[in-house]
Every structure is written in structure tokens, then in C-alpha cells.
Amino acid sequence: MSPIARLVASLLLWLITSLAAQTTASAYESAQITDGGAPSTDRTATPAADVGLTPDVAAIAAAYDALLGEGGKDRFTGATVVIVEDGATAYAKGYGLERVDGAIPVDPLVTQFRLASVSKTIVGSLLGIAIDRGAITSIDDPISRYAPELHLPANAGTDISARMLATHQAGFAERRQPFLGEGQAFPLLGPAYAASQRPPYIEPAGERSNYSNYGTSVLGLAVAEALDEDLFDLIEDDIFGPLGMDTASFPRTTVPPARIADIEVFYPDGTTYLVPHTWYQNPIVTPAGGLIASGGDMARYMISLMGGSSEQGIPALHTEETRKLIFSRLGATHPALQGFGALFMVMDWNGELVVEHGGRTLGSTSVLQLFPDRGLGVFVSITGEGGTFLPVTSLLGKSWPSPSGPSVNIGRQPGLLDLRATAPEAVLGQMKPVSSDELSELPPLDRFAGRYLNQRRSVRPVDGLFRSLFLGDGTISVVPASDGTLQIGWATGYRQIRPGVFYRDPQETDFPSGWFDTFAFVLDDDGKVEGGSWFYTDGFYRPVSGLGDPAVQRRLIVISGVVLLTGILAPLWSPSVPGRWFAVAAPFFVISLPLLYFAGWPNQPVEPLSFVLIRPRDLVPLQLGGICLAALSLTLVVLAVRSFTVQGAGMRARVSQAHLTVLAAAAALALVVGWGAGLIGWNVVS
């Protein structure tokens, strides 16, 4: 294929992707899982003794067996389910393979998994240890009192406390950090490195929960400083060692553990790819998502969290008073939504306390759930990833897979929503919130209409901005329906059950329940909508309109890009009209931006892995290309103004001048939108 043909093909793909993104489902839709219908063909399960199980354990075991066992809907590589009850491991079962090469089955108590954000509970547990030891006397004290070396600045005059960090209410923006790959050295995670990676504040402190990996790591470093010990040494000495979690670790090298579970990527043509274990969490988010552990480790951890067991030789991590504190509702976006304890998610599920945390990283999904009133704990981890084909990469010499056969039904990939709802539904039933008796005083539905943008990642590097504009923008639309309900995202039937609280009553067969059934709007004292959140609070959605709406930004950028492409006709202009060569250069830069973006991706056949392994230096050409396009756009605007002072004769000159004016208008539009979206400037850093 000739270079020109490659450029044209890439441009067409970019425009199609951009236009399609305008009708792409919102953040709600992207979190849903499409039922592929076909189960995995290999669901070898490690046997578990089912006799003598209590009703709760038997119900949970059966529910996960239905989800992961023969006839289940998920396609995965391997999985483990471990249940503890009354201070002992009551049930353990493995599914699928630990090693694809050699067909080694998962050992539910020994095989190691990447636990992603379940790691945050370790930092929350450390906070409890610091409280028990008196190193932190109040979670509402400024964290700078205990960890001055962090130099954590105030948020608009408000000092950041341990409570704010533990409930994701410090107000930090969230940035995606590239994973470390093979051969990369781990920078030392300490106060200096944390300060160098600190994102800005985007929300007032202590008001809304915007999930923050950075805030979790800062809390871990603060606790370690208060206890005068290295963070990871502290975890080893005070959690892993005393509890006998012999295989648990927060890796600080890229050497994979001996028994870590394989991860396969499943493609629509039926082929698979085995992900190499040569990538690790960036140090700044390692405490928030880097934990690797086995089911046996997590069983001991859950028992310890719920008071320990003298018979099993597992000590309690905390005093009873501190345990109640870190499991209590320390902060939340809205009373009707899930809240946070000390980095544990806490919720009322049909009148019973559920303390939990889930995690999702490339090819690995995990959930830890505690039912303190029942002495019950559940840990589940599963590996597998869905792959897609992106033909544009082959034009850039990437060795990504291309369709080699007819599309096949490969089933679904592991879903965090499914794993999270399975155990609570099995023992507590489908989640249903409590309605209000004051339904006559509900605000009108029109008050909630509009578009809302997730604030969790409002500040992003250039890669994130590029993706958000053209590959999904993080917004949801709220539209009143004629039947007195709201449509939120793509789902309909949300009925107001309390002022500002909307619930979508699912069918009894719907699964999972809880996560997206409830949306709560936050109202100020005058009843004005400040924003809202789904039940499982990940990010706060604020109303957006005009240039603040990514959908509008995307539409205007596409329009301006299409118009600038017509600059290829500038050589036909009248010589009396200035700027023809600048106009010819505009299409080149418009076409080059998507090419530079994809060229920055590593040469990996797995799309999600390629994304998380992007290094800032790989995106410098994209950033420079955007800056050049901005400079070129500004030049076209100046030349268009100047052209009105040049007297040209004849129709050709007038047409040329009109074309330059149209190009300048498109360039000005691109400048305004690019500035508003944060695409102009230097934000390549991840």
C-alpha cells in the first residue's frame, strides 16, 4: 500500500471512529457487559467439599458455580472462589487454568492473582493499625501533622485529612499512569516522588467522592511516615507476616511470581493471545492497585479483618473499636449511595452491612466482600480479557492481530459488576432502596435534564484527552420521559423514590443488581442540581453544556477538521491571496494526528495493554503535532484578516479569499475547542 493510500485509509478510519463516537453509549453503557451467550469450552474446576456447608456458604458457592461453572456465561482463563465463615475457610474452588501451557488447573488457595484495587483495603488496614498504636489520634487531623515530609498542599484553604484520603474526598483529579514494562526500573516511592506526580485538585475537599488511586498512595505514605517505617516494609511486618500471607506481595521488580495465573485475550475470530507477565503498576499507584496474592492469603486476611481466629493462629488486625471505625460510613457523596470506610466500600444491602472492594486491571478482576454481622467473607478473582481488532495499526507496521477467519461467538469476558453482585444477591436478595413517604414533594423531572460529565478524570494527559474525545467521553444524558420517569444513559424507567433519588426497578431475572439501578442527584439548598452519582460511587457527575461538553467538543473538532482538509485545494488559489502553502499544510497535520497517536502505542497485540504501557515520551510527537496545528490555525486566522487588505481582481481571487476565510473560521473553531478541551499546551505527562 502506498504512503498516500495509507494516509487516506487512516483518515477515513479516524473520521468514521469520530462520528461513531458521537452516538456511542455513555459511561453507563460502557460499563455494561453484552451477553455473548457462549460459555467457555474449558471450565475444569478444582473439586471442593460441598458437604456440611451452612446455608449462606452453600448459596454463595452455588451462585458462583452457576456464573463460572459449566454453562456459565463468562469466557475466562482461570478463577478462584474462597469463602470464610466464623474464623475458618469454609469453601474454596478453582475454575479453569493457572497455566495454559501444560493445562495446570487453578489451585483455589495457592494460585496467585493480580488484585488491582482490592489493594486499597491494605492501606485502609494500615490506617487502622496506626490508630490502634496512637500514631494517628484522629482521622480528622490535618495529615500534614503526621506526615510533614509529604508537603501536601491545602485544597482551597482546607487541610487534607486522613478521612478525606480514605473516602476519596481530598478533591484530586485522577490520571492514568502507564504501567512499567520489562526492563524498566522501579522509582523509589517516597514523599519526593509522590510530590512530583501530584495531580491538581478539581473538587472541594470533603464534599464528593472522586475515586483516587493517587490519594490512596498518599494515605499509605502518610501512615508509613507516622509510623516511621517504609510503606512496603510496614505491610510485610504488620500484615503479611503476622497473618501468614506467605505469597502476598506488592512487587517492586518486573519479575513475575512463581504461581501467578495466566491471562488470555480472546479475539472474535476464536484466536487467543497469552499476555506476558512483564508489566506492573506504576509506583505511584502500586499501593492502590499492585497487590498480588492467592486465595489462601486472602482467606487469612478476611478472617483477620473480622476479628481473627485463635484456632487458625490468625491474629486480629485491629481492636474491635478500630474495626468498627474503618468499617463505618466515614464519607459518601449522597446518603442513598454506597459510602466509604477507611478505603473499604460500605453499603446497606437490604438492611445489612456489606463491606467490600473490587478491582479491575488488565485481564484480572477481583472482589473481596465481608458480611460482618454473619462472620462471612468472600474472595473471588478471575483472569481473561476480550480483544478487538484495530486495522489502523497494521498501516503503521504494528504486529497486532488481524481477522483470520469468520467472527465467532466467544462469550462474555469477566465482569466486575457480576462478581460484585453474586454473593450479596445469594444471601440478601436483589438490592432495593427504601422509598420516601413524601412523594408529593418531589422536584419536577425537568430539573434533572441535561448532560453530565464524570469528574474523576477531568484532568488528563494528551492521550486521555484524545481518547475521551474520539473513543468515549465519560458523559451521560438525562432525559425526562412521558411516563414520569427518567432515561439515564441508555437505560429507561428510573422513577423518583426520594427527592433527587432515582431507582430503576429491574426484572427479577436481571443481573447484576445494585450498581446502576440507583442514581442520586445532589441538590443545593435552593433545590438546584449540583450533580449526581451511581450507587457504587466512582466519580461525581457535574452538569455540562456548551464547550464544556465533550460531545460538543468532538462534533466541532470533527467539523473543523473536515473543513481544514479542503486546504488541499489551496494551490489553485489566486497568487494575490496569501497563505496558500499554510492552507496546504493544514490537511497534513489533521491527518497526522491520529497517525501520531497510534504510532505512540507500543508494538503489542493487546489493545488494553498497549494503552497502559504508553510512556510519555511515546506521545511527544502527538503533542508536538497538536501544537503545530494550533500554530498553523492561528496563522490562517491572521492571514485571512490580512487578505482583506489585499486587492485581488477577478472571480478566482474572490473565491480564493472566500475559501481562506472559511479555513480561518474552521481554524479559529479548532483553537477555541482545543483550548477548552485542554489539547493545546503541554500535557503529555501521564
XYZ file of C-alpha atoms in Angstrom:
686
model
C 0.000 0.000 0.000
C 1.388 3.395 -0.977
C 2.024 6.049 1.697
C -0.783 8.209 0.316
C -3.212 5.287 0.396
C -2.208 4.578 3.983
C -2.835 8.179 4.960
C -6.228 8.225 3.262
C -7.234 4.911 4.867
C -6.149 6.146 8.279
C -8.020 9.412 7.831
C -11.210 7.632 6.819
C -10.974 5.297 9.811
C -10.383 8.263 12.134
C -13.383 10.175 10.772
C -15.629 7.101 10.994
C -14.483 6.456 14.575
C -15.033 10.105 15.487
C -18.533 10.243 14.051
C -19.450 6.896 15.576
C -18.284 8.105 18.955
C -20.982 10.791 18.886
C -23.575 8.060 19.213
C -21.504 5.786 21.411
C -23.072 4.756 24.679
C -22.276 6.843 27.733
C -20.216 5.863 30.756
C -23.235 3.847 31.877
C -23.279 1.845 28.673
C -19.541 1.250 28.613
C -19.775 -0.428 31.988
C -22.416 -2.890 30.818
C -21.492 -6.359 29.586
C -23.015 -7.761 26.425
C -24.156 -11.337 26.754
C -22.328 -13.316 24.124
C -24.210 -16.455 25.080
C -21.410 -18.974 24.537
C -19.692 -20.442 27.584
C -16.012 -21.244 27.770
C -15.198 -24.656 26.392
C -12.768 -25.408 29.231
C -14.144 -24.961 32.739
C -12.165 -27.550 34.626
C -12.919 -26.987 38.291
C -10.804 -27.906 41.254
C -13.133 -30.032 43.416
C -14.316 -28.652 46.739
C -16.103 -30.402 49.537
C -19.731 -29.258 49.396
C -20.966 -31.382 52.283
C -21.665 -29.743 55.609
C -21.859 -26.209 54.212
C -24.016 -23.693 56.053
C -26.944 -22.211 54.090
C -25.069 -18.933 53.402
C -21.913 -20.635 52.165
C -23.875 -23.134 50.085
C -25.931 -20.361 48.473
C -22.851 -18.320 47.545
C -20.978 -21.376 46.264
C -23.932 -22.365 44.082
C -24.294 -18.826 42.722
C -20.652 -18.637 41.667
C -20.802 -22.146 40.261
C -23.703 -21.040 38.085
C -21.711 -17.999 36.927
C -18.310 -19.632 36.395
C -19.005 -23.326 36.067
C -20.226 -25.408 33.170
C -22.906 -23.434 31.335
C -21.764 -20.094 32.778
C -21.700 -17.052 30.534
C -18.139 -15.821 31.076
C -15.151 -16.758 28.937
C -12.058 -16.694 31.126
C -8.694 -18.321 31.734
C -8.841 -19.123 35.427
C -10.773 -18.231 38.581
C -10.857 -18.858 42.309
C -13.696 -18.587 44.834
C -12.851 -18.669 48.549
C -15.386 -18.276 51.375
C -14.580 -17.893 55.074
C -17.090 -18.185 57.893
C -16.744 -17.907 61.661
C -12.959 -17.680 61.566
C -12.230 -20.573 59.198
C -12.034 -21.282 55.483
C -15.392 -22.840 54.702
C -15.150 -23.299 50.934
C -12.585 -22.988 48.132
C -12.966 -23.847 44.484
C -10.872 -23.196 41.398
C -12.010 -22.950 37.788
C -10.023 -23.064 34.577
C -6.261 -22.898 34.284
C -3.388 -21.398 36.224
C -1.033 -22.279 33.365
C -2.279 -22.584 29.811
C 0.974 -24.265 28.752
C 0.679 -27.639 30.424
C -3.010 -27.264 31.318
C -2.276 -26.777 35.031
C -5.587 -26.132 36.816
C -6.134 -23.290 39.261
C -5.470 -24.204 42.875
C -8.015 -22.001 44.709
C -5.762 -21.472 47.743
C -2.343 -21.320 46.054
C -2.651 -19.745 42.598
C -1.779 -16.042 42.701
C -3.860 -13.301 41.087
C -3.445 -9.582 40.459
C -5.967 -7.947 42.789
C -5.948 -4.378 41.416
C -7.966 -2.011 43.643
C -8.603 -4.631 46.324
C -5.093 -3.446 47.267
C -6.627 -0.281 48.726
C -8.001 -2.234 51.666
C -4.418 -2.969 52.743
C -3.770 0.783 53.034
C -7.059 1.170 54.916
C -5.973 -1.593 57.281
C -2.651 0.204 57.854
C -4.584 3.320 58.835
C -6.418 1.223 61.427
C -3.086 -0.095 62.744
C -1.758 3.470 63.077
C -4.902 4.445 65.010
C -4.550 1.457 67.342
C -0.944 2.410 68.052
C -1.781 6.057 68.688
C 0.396 7.219 65.792
C -2.714 8.892 64.361
C -5.026 10.192 67.066
C -7.831 11.494 64.860
C -8.709 10.823 61.245
C -9.843 14.460 61.005
C -6.467 15.953 61.911
C -4.549 17.518 59.002
C -2.449 14.748 57.504
C 0.477 17.187 57.443
C 0.578 16.898 61.246
C 1.667 13.270 60.916
C 3.482 13.371 57.577
C 5.062 16.808 57.050
C 7.554 15.427 54.506
C 4.712 14.892 52.032
C 4.189 18.669 51.769
C 0.563 18.048 50.822
C -0.952 21.444 49.984
C -4.334 22.608 51.238
C -7.278 22.384 48.858
C -8.669 25.933 48.543
C -7.686 26.658 52.135
C -8.849 23.306 53.533
C -6.214 20.999 55.016
C -6.394 17.411 53.783
C -7.200 14.846 56.478
C -6.913 11.071 56.674
C -10.712 10.865 56.456
C -10.679 12.743 53.131
C -7.996 10.495 51.667
C -9.706 7.342 52.974
C -13.058 8.330 51.431
C -11.670 9.737 48.143
C -12.775 13.249 49.130
C -9.466 15.118 49.017
C -10.560 16.509 45.628
C -7.749 15.117 43.466
C -8.131 14.692 39.742
C -7.212 11.239 38.510
C -4.631 10.493 35.852
C -3.974 7.184 34.197
C -0.410 6.116 34.850
C 1.431 3.910 32.358
C 2.393 0.500 33.670
C 6.050 -0.389 33.979
C 7.273 -2.876 31.409
C 10.099 -5.356 31.259
C 13.488 -3.816 31.913
C 12.141 -0.614 33.481
C 13.444 0.310 36.910
C 11.007 0.977 39.744
C 11.445 4.555 41.011
C 11.552 4.835 44.789
C 8.061 5.528 46.071
C 8.500 8.220 48.693
C 7.384 11.764 49.500
C 9.550 13.355 46.790
C 8.262 11.052 44.044
C 4.674 11.466 45.240
C 5.013 15.257 45.090
C 6.370 15.043 41.527
C 3.318 13.029 40.432
C 0.663 15.026 42.287
C -2.381 15.942 40.162
C -4.290 19.167 40.775
C -7.439 19.469 42.852
C -10.665 19.550 40.839
C -13.280 19.288 43.600
C -13.687 20.949 47.008
C -12.268 18.875 49.840
C -14.628 16.813 51.972
C -17.738 17.059 49.763
C -17.784 14.460 46.976
C -16.066 11.115 46.470
C -13.976 11.043 43.289
C -12.143 7.735 43.322
C -8.411 8.436 43.532
C -5.539 5.983 43.206
C -3.142 8.817 43.955
C -4.957 9.745 47.156
C -4.734 6.125 48.329
C -0.981 6.040 47.810
C -0.575 9.370 49.602
C -2.507 7.995 52.580
C -0.267 4.921 52.635
C 2.857 7.087 52.598
C 1.413 9.319 55.330
C 0.658 6.341 57.584
C 4.151 4.946 56.966
C 5.689 8.303 57.886
C 3.544 8.497 61.030
C 4.803 5.022 61.999
C 8.354 5.888 60.929
C 8.786 2.911 58.596
C 8.961 2.245 54.868
C 5.472 1.630 53.487
C 6.138 -1.781 51.969
C 8.241 -2.937 54.914
C 5.332 -1.916 57.131
C 2.925 -4.037 55.088
C 5.264 -7.031 55.288
C 5.985 -6.623 59.004
C 2.483 -5.808 60.252
C 0.088 -7.536 57.847
C 1.589 -10.194 55.576
C 3.999 -11.645 58.142
C 1.734 -11.861 61.229
C -1.185 -13.212 59.175
C 0.858 -15.842 57.356
C 0.143 -14.338 53.916
C 3.273 -16.009 52.571
C 2.692 -15.427 48.849
C 1.192 -11.922 49.016
C 3.327 -9.063 47.720
C 3.440 -5.586 46.265
C 6.091 -6.248 43.591
C 8.924 -3.775 43.216
C 10.558 -5.567 40.281
C 9.166 -6.862 36.990
C 9.997 -10.489 37.826
C 6.680 -12.394 37.954
C 5.787 -14.534 40.998
C 6.086 -18.295 40.569
C 2.372 -19.183 40.731
C 0.719 -16.158 39.118
C -2.309 -17.049 36.982
C -2.085 -16.800 33.210
C -4.165 -14.223 31.352
C -5.509 -14.909 27.878
C -7.009 -12.439 25.428
C -9.927 -13.833 23.427
C -10.490 -12.488 19.903
C -13.665 -12.574 17.790
C -12.113 -14.984 15.295
C -11.570 -17.558 18.047
C -7.828 -16.973 18.437
C -6.199 -16.229 21.789
C -3.116 -14.377 22.981
C -1.238 -15.106 26.194
C -0.381 -11.855 27.984
C 3.225 -11.822 29.224
C 3.645 -11.111 32.945
C 6.194 -8.374 32.317
C 4.095 -5.337 33.285
C 3.470 -3.852 36.706
C 1.654 -0.957 38.277
C 3.382 2.404 38.189
C 4.938 3.063 41.630
C 2.629 5.991 42.360
C -0.384 3.677 42.184
C 1.236 0.471 43.457
C -0.288 0.777 46.971
C -3.663 1.387 45.334
C -3.576 -1.452 42.819
C -0.400 -3.533 42.845
C -1.234 -6.362 45.256
C -0.642 -9.939 44.094
C -1.996 -12.694 46.361
C -3.534 -16.153 46.433
C -6.945 -17.255 47.632
C -5.330 -18.753 50.719
C -3.684 -15.414 51.551
C -6.960 -13.571 51.180
C -8.804 -16.092 53.341
C -6.421 -15.360 56.221
C -6.728 -11.622 55.569
C -10.542 -11.730 55.695
C -10.521 -13.760 58.910
C -8.133 -11.252 60.492
C -10.274 -8.296 59.404
C -13.287 -9.824 61.144
C -11.541 -10.451 64.457
C -9.058 -13.229 63.801
C -9.090 -16.855 64.889
C -7.064 -18.373 67.717
C -7.784 -21.856 66.365
C -6.311 -20.956 62.979
C -3.462 -18.933 64.511
C -4.627 -15.758 62.778
C -4.488 -12.604 64.934
C -6.974 -9.757 64.641
C -5.571 -6.846 62.667
C -7.377 -4.253 64.780
C -9.119 -3.734 68.070
C -12.878 -4.089 67.957
C -13.311 -0.318 68.304
C -10.977 0.437 65.404
C -12.528 -2.297 63.276
C -15.928 -0.681 63.713
C -14.403 2.671 62.738
C -12.776 1.556 59.495
C -15.927 -0.383 58.532
C -18.216 2.567 59.320
C -19.514 5.132 56.854
C -16.825 7.817 57.079
C -17.848 9.688 53.950
C -20.161 9.492 50.948
C -21.398 11.544 48.031
C -25.070 11.055 48.978
C -26.903 9.291 51.837
C -28.696 6.976 49.391
C -25.449 5.730 47.827
C -22.637 3.417 48.816
C -20.088 5.172 51.002
C -16.550 4.652 52.181
C -14.991 3.492 55.393
C -11.187 3.502 55.573
C -10.773 2.696 51.859
C -13.388 -0.039 52.241
C -16.643 0.462 50.381
C -19.544 0.181 52.814
C -23.205 -0.162 51.952
C -26.573 -1.070 53.306
C -27.791 -4.021 51.233
C -31.430 -4.532 52.150
C -30.765 -3.602 55.755
C -27.464 -5.445 56.254
C -23.926 -4.048 56.251
C -21.690 -5.185 53.386
C -18.036 -4.114 53.458
C -16.181 -4.678 50.236
C -13.829 -3.612 47.486
C -13.461 -4.691 43.895
C -10.639 -4.257 41.434
C -10.078 -4.403 37.703
C -6.797 -4.296 35.830
C -5.705 -5.724 32.509
C -7.156 -9.212 32.302
C -7.776 -9.566 36.051
C -10.923 -8.878 38.070
C -11.214 -9.407 41.832
C -13.695 -8.798 44.647
C -13.366 -9.020 48.424
C -16.642 -8.842 50.394
C -17.329 -9.058 54.109
C -20.654 -9.597 55.849
C -19.586 -8.671 59.414
C -22.959 -9.477 61.007
C -22.696 -13.036 59.660
C -18.958 -13.569 60.200
C -18.821 -14.235 56.465
C -16.200 -13.264 53.890
C -15.944 -13.918 50.150
C -12.965 -13.517 47.816
C -13.195 -14.040 44.062
C -10.598 -13.449 41.351
C -10.777 -14.221 37.651
C -8.478 -13.778 34.641
C -9.285 -13.178 30.973
C -9.607 -10.249 28.575
C -11.644 -9.521 25.472
C -9.616 -8.428 22.444
C -10.706 -6.392 19.435
C -9.164 -5.711 16.047
C -7.956 -2.215 15.158
C -6.952 -2.335 11.478
C -5.295 1.105 11.534
C -2.373 -0.318 13.473
C -1.310 -2.575 10.633
C -0.833 0.538 8.499
C 1.802 1.680 10.979
C 3.741 -1.571 10.980
C 2.321 -2.823 14.274
C 2.172 -6.573 14.819
C -1.394 -6.562 16.067
C -3.728 -9.385 15.121
C -5.977 -9.082 12.127
C -9.119 -11.113 11.461
C -8.026 -14.523 10.181
C -11.396 -16.169 9.993
C -15.130 -15.684 10.427
C -16.389 -13.942 13.535
C -17.334 -16.370 16.287
C -19.301 -16.082 19.487
C -16.619 -16.111 22.188
C -18.933 -15.363 25.105
C -18.500 -12.581 27.615
C -15.358 -11.562 29.415
C -15.164 -11.369 33.222
C -17.337 -8.611 34.679
C -16.722 -6.740 37.925
C -20.434 -5.974 38.206
C -21.333 -9.650 38.048
C -18.709 -10.713 40.563
C -19.740 -7.981 42.993
C -23.441 -8.769 42.970
C -23.243 -12.567 43.121
C -22.647 -13.124 46.853
C -24.926 -10.353 48.227
C -27.772 -11.459 45.975
C -27.295 -15.061 47.034
C -27.712 -14.313 50.746
C -29.549 -10.957 50.862
C -31.618 -10.900 47.683
C -31.758 -8.298 44.970
C -30.898 -4.814 46.228
C -33.867 -2.477 46.577
C -33.585 1.002 48.129
C -36.104 2.418 50.584
C -38.708 4.813 49.139
C -39.763 8.071 50.738
C -43.180 8.726 52.253
C -43.055 12.332 50.965
C -43.582 11.595 47.284
C -45.831 14.644 46.902
C -42.834 16.953 47.480
C -40.582 15.532 44.764
C -38.791 18.011 42.450
C -40.012 18.111 38.818
C -38.181 15.869 36.362
C -37.190 18.760 34.082
C -34.863 19.972 36.809
C -32.594 16.970 36.238
C -32.496 17.013 32.421
C -29.168 17.639 30.695
C -25.733 16.156 30.163
C -23.354 15.287 32.990
C -19.590 14.735 32.922
C -17.716 12.370 35.235
C -15.279 14.433 37.300
C -12.931 11.613 38.227
C -10.660 12.159 35.251
C -11.393 15.746 34.310
C -7.651 16.406 34.170
C -5.996 14.080 31.685
C -2.769 13.874 29.683
C -2.995 14.402 25.947
C -3.536 10.680 25.371
C -6.533 10.653 27.697
C -7.970 13.751 26.060
C -7.561 12.240 22.612
C -9.289 9.049 23.711
C -12.075 10.857 25.548
C -12.894 12.973 22.505
C -12.917 10.157 19.977
C -13.263 6.869 21.876
C -15.855 7.706 24.548
C -16.272 10.929 26.507
C -17.399 9.969 30.029
C -20.736 11.785 29.856
C -24.298 10.652 30.472
C -27.523 12.188 29.213
C -30.573 12.574 31.442
C -33.897 12.865 29.605
C -37.421 13.011 31.141
C -39.908 10.541 29.675
C -43.630 10.984 29.182
C -44.442 8.283 31.754
C -42.929 10.266 34.622
C -39.558 8.502 34.612
C -36.048 9.460 33.557
C -33.785 7.944 30.959
C -30.236 7.997 32.379
C -27.622 6.962 29.863
C -29.268 4.416 27.601
C -31.444 2.821 30.311
C -35.027 3.893 30.877
C -37.518 3.608 33.707
C -35.768 5.488 36.520
C -38.510 6.586 38.920
C -38.003 9.166 41.661
C -38.389 7.422 45.013
C -36.976 10.212 47.176
C -36.120 13.828 46.345
C -33.385 13.540 43.731
C -33.027 9.748 44.120
C -34.000 7.619 41.121
C -34.377 3.864 41.023
C -34.840 1.549 38.064
C -36.833 -1.471 39.221
C -35.279 -4.412 37.365
C -36.961 -7.633 36.495
C -36.399 -10.444 38.952
C -34.198 -12.132 36.359
C -31.972 -9.062 35.867
C -28.392 -9.488 36.975
C -26.439 -7.905 38.491
C -28.435 -5.636 40.780
C -27.303 -2.606 42.692
C -24.618 -0.870 40.690
C -26.640 1.007 38.073
C -30.135 0.564 39.458
C -29.863 3.743 41.550
C -28.747 7.253 40.615
C -28.834 10.059 43.176
C -28.648 13.766 42.350
C -27.105 16.198 44.825
C -29.266 19.304 45.337
C -28.154 22.560 46.933
C -30.228 24.482 49.497
C -32.251 26.095 46.704
C -33.010 22.765 45.023
C -30.566 23.353 42.159
C -28.845 20.232 40.816
C -25.107 20.201 41.548
C -24.561 16.773 40.012
C -25.007 13.141 40.892
C -23.621 9.641 41.050
C -24.462 5.981 40.546
C -24.939 3.762 43.583
C -21.344 2.497 43.517
C -19.691 5.896 43.743
C -16.737 6.059 41.365
C -16.905 9.646 40.203
C -19.190 12.626 40.657
C -21.059 13.768 37.543
C -21.445 17.542 37.123
C -23.781 19.253 34.633
C -22.019 20.349 31.445
C -23.133 22.374 28.458
C -21.621 24.218 25.507
C -17.885 23.844 25.078
C -17.645 22.088 28.411
C -19.438 19.079 26.914
C -17.020 16.587 25.282
C -19.735 15.604 22.804
C -19.924 19.214 21.599
C -16.127 19.466 21.552
C -15.868 16.298 19.491
C -18.501 17.432 16.999
C -16.875 20.822 16.484
C -13.386 19.343 16.162
C -14.615 16.901 13.511
C -16.321 19.722 11.608
C -13.244 21.955 11.751
C -11.004 19.031 10.748
C -13.132 18.212 7.697
C -13.107 21.870 6.616
C -9.328 22.157 7.091
C -8.890 19.118 4.845
C -10.175 21.198 1.957
C -6.953 23.215 2.244
C -5.514 20.647 -0.159
C -7.150 22.794 -2.898
C -5.182 25.912 -1.909
C -2.618 25.568 -4.780
C -5.491 26.556 -7.087
C -5.866 29.911 -5.354
C -5.107 33.227 -6.979
C -1.475 34.258 -6.323
C -2.762 37.549 -4.897
C -4.303 35.749 -1.881
C -1.705 34.990 0.839
C -1.268 31.768 2.768
C -1.794 29.058 0.166
C 1.071 26.926 1.485
C -0.083 27.295 5.059
C -3.529 26.123 3.936
C -1.990 23.112 2.175
C -0.123 22.214 5.365
C -3.339 22.087 7.433
C -4.631 18.765 5.974
C -1.226 17.216 6.585
C -1.392 17.973 10.303
C -5.063 16.950 10.573
C -4.235 13.571 9.034
C -1.036 13.179 11.040
C -2.622 13.491 14.495
C -4.397 10.097 14.542
C -1.328 8.516 12.944
C 0.941 10.009 15.606
C -1.463 8.834 18.293
C -1.480 5.200 17.189
C 2.231 5.313 16.357
C 2.862 6.080 20.032
C 1.345 2.776 21.121
C 3.864 0.019 21.848
C 4.147 -2.867 19.447
C 1.811 -5.133 21.416
C -1.061 -7.241 20.126
C -3.294 -6.497 23.128
C -5.109 -3.193 22.920
C -5.610 -2.510 26.650
C -2.006 -3.492 27.374
C -0.765 -1.160 24.643
C -2.694 1.672 26.202
C -1.448 1.226 29.744
C 2.140 0.787 28.564
C 2.223 4.105 26.725
C 5.120 6.177 28.011
C 5.029 9.980 27.959
C 7.936 10.137 25.520
C 5.970 7.980 23.061
C 3.346 10.725 22.838
C 5.681 13.697 22.417
C 5.218 13.605 18.584
C 1.433 13.726 19.076
C 1.760 16.679 21.442
C 4.095 18.492 19.035
C 1.757 17.779 16.125
C -1.132 19.321 18.020
C 0.916 22.382 18.897
C 1.976 22.787 15.243
C -1.652 22.515 14.134
C -2.632 25.162 16.689
C 0.144 27.488 15.456
C -0.903 26.853 11.869
C -4.532 27.588 12.714
C -3.579 30.882 14.330
C -1.539 31.777 11.226
C -4.521 31.080 8.953
C -6.682 33.395 11.042
C -4.084 36.186 10.758
C -3.693 35.614 7.002
C -7.457 35.708 6.482
C -7.646 39.075 8.187
C -4.707 40.307 6.131
C -6.278 39.071 2.869
C -8.998 41.700 3.167
C -6.322 44.394 2.745
C -5.078 42.808 -0.493
C -6.906 43.907 -3.604
C -7.332 40.972 -5.952
C -9.110 41.090 -9.296
C -11.392 38.517 -10.818
C -13.570 35.631 -9.713
C -10.573 33.405 -8.897
C -9.275 35.892 -6.322
C -12.690 36.278 -4.701
C -13.235 32.531 -4.499
C -9.728 32.074 -3.099
C -10.341 34.748 -0.491
C -13.664 33.147 0.471
C -12.011 29.730 0.830
C -9.289 31.222 3.045
C -11.971 32.848 5.182
C -13.775 29.513 5.618
C -10.490 27.807 6.536
C -9.714 30.564 9.035
C -13.153 30.181 10.614
C -12.579 26.432 10.970
C -9.109 27.083 12.368
C -10.491 29.561 14.900
C -13.104 26.986 15.923
C -10.381 24.351 16.387
C -8.367 26.785 18.502
C -11.294 27.612 20.774
C -12.348 23.985 21.218
C -8.783 22.724 21.575
C -8.076 25.286 24.268
C -11.293 24.443 26.121
C -10.572 20.706 25.918
C -7.004 21.118 27.114
C -5.469 19.872 23.869
C -3.377 22.995 23.372
C -0.368 23.308 25.639
C 1.984 20.744 27.144
C 0.123 17.975 28.926
C 1.762 14.884 27.516
C 2.807 13.787 31.004
C 0.773 10.858 32.288
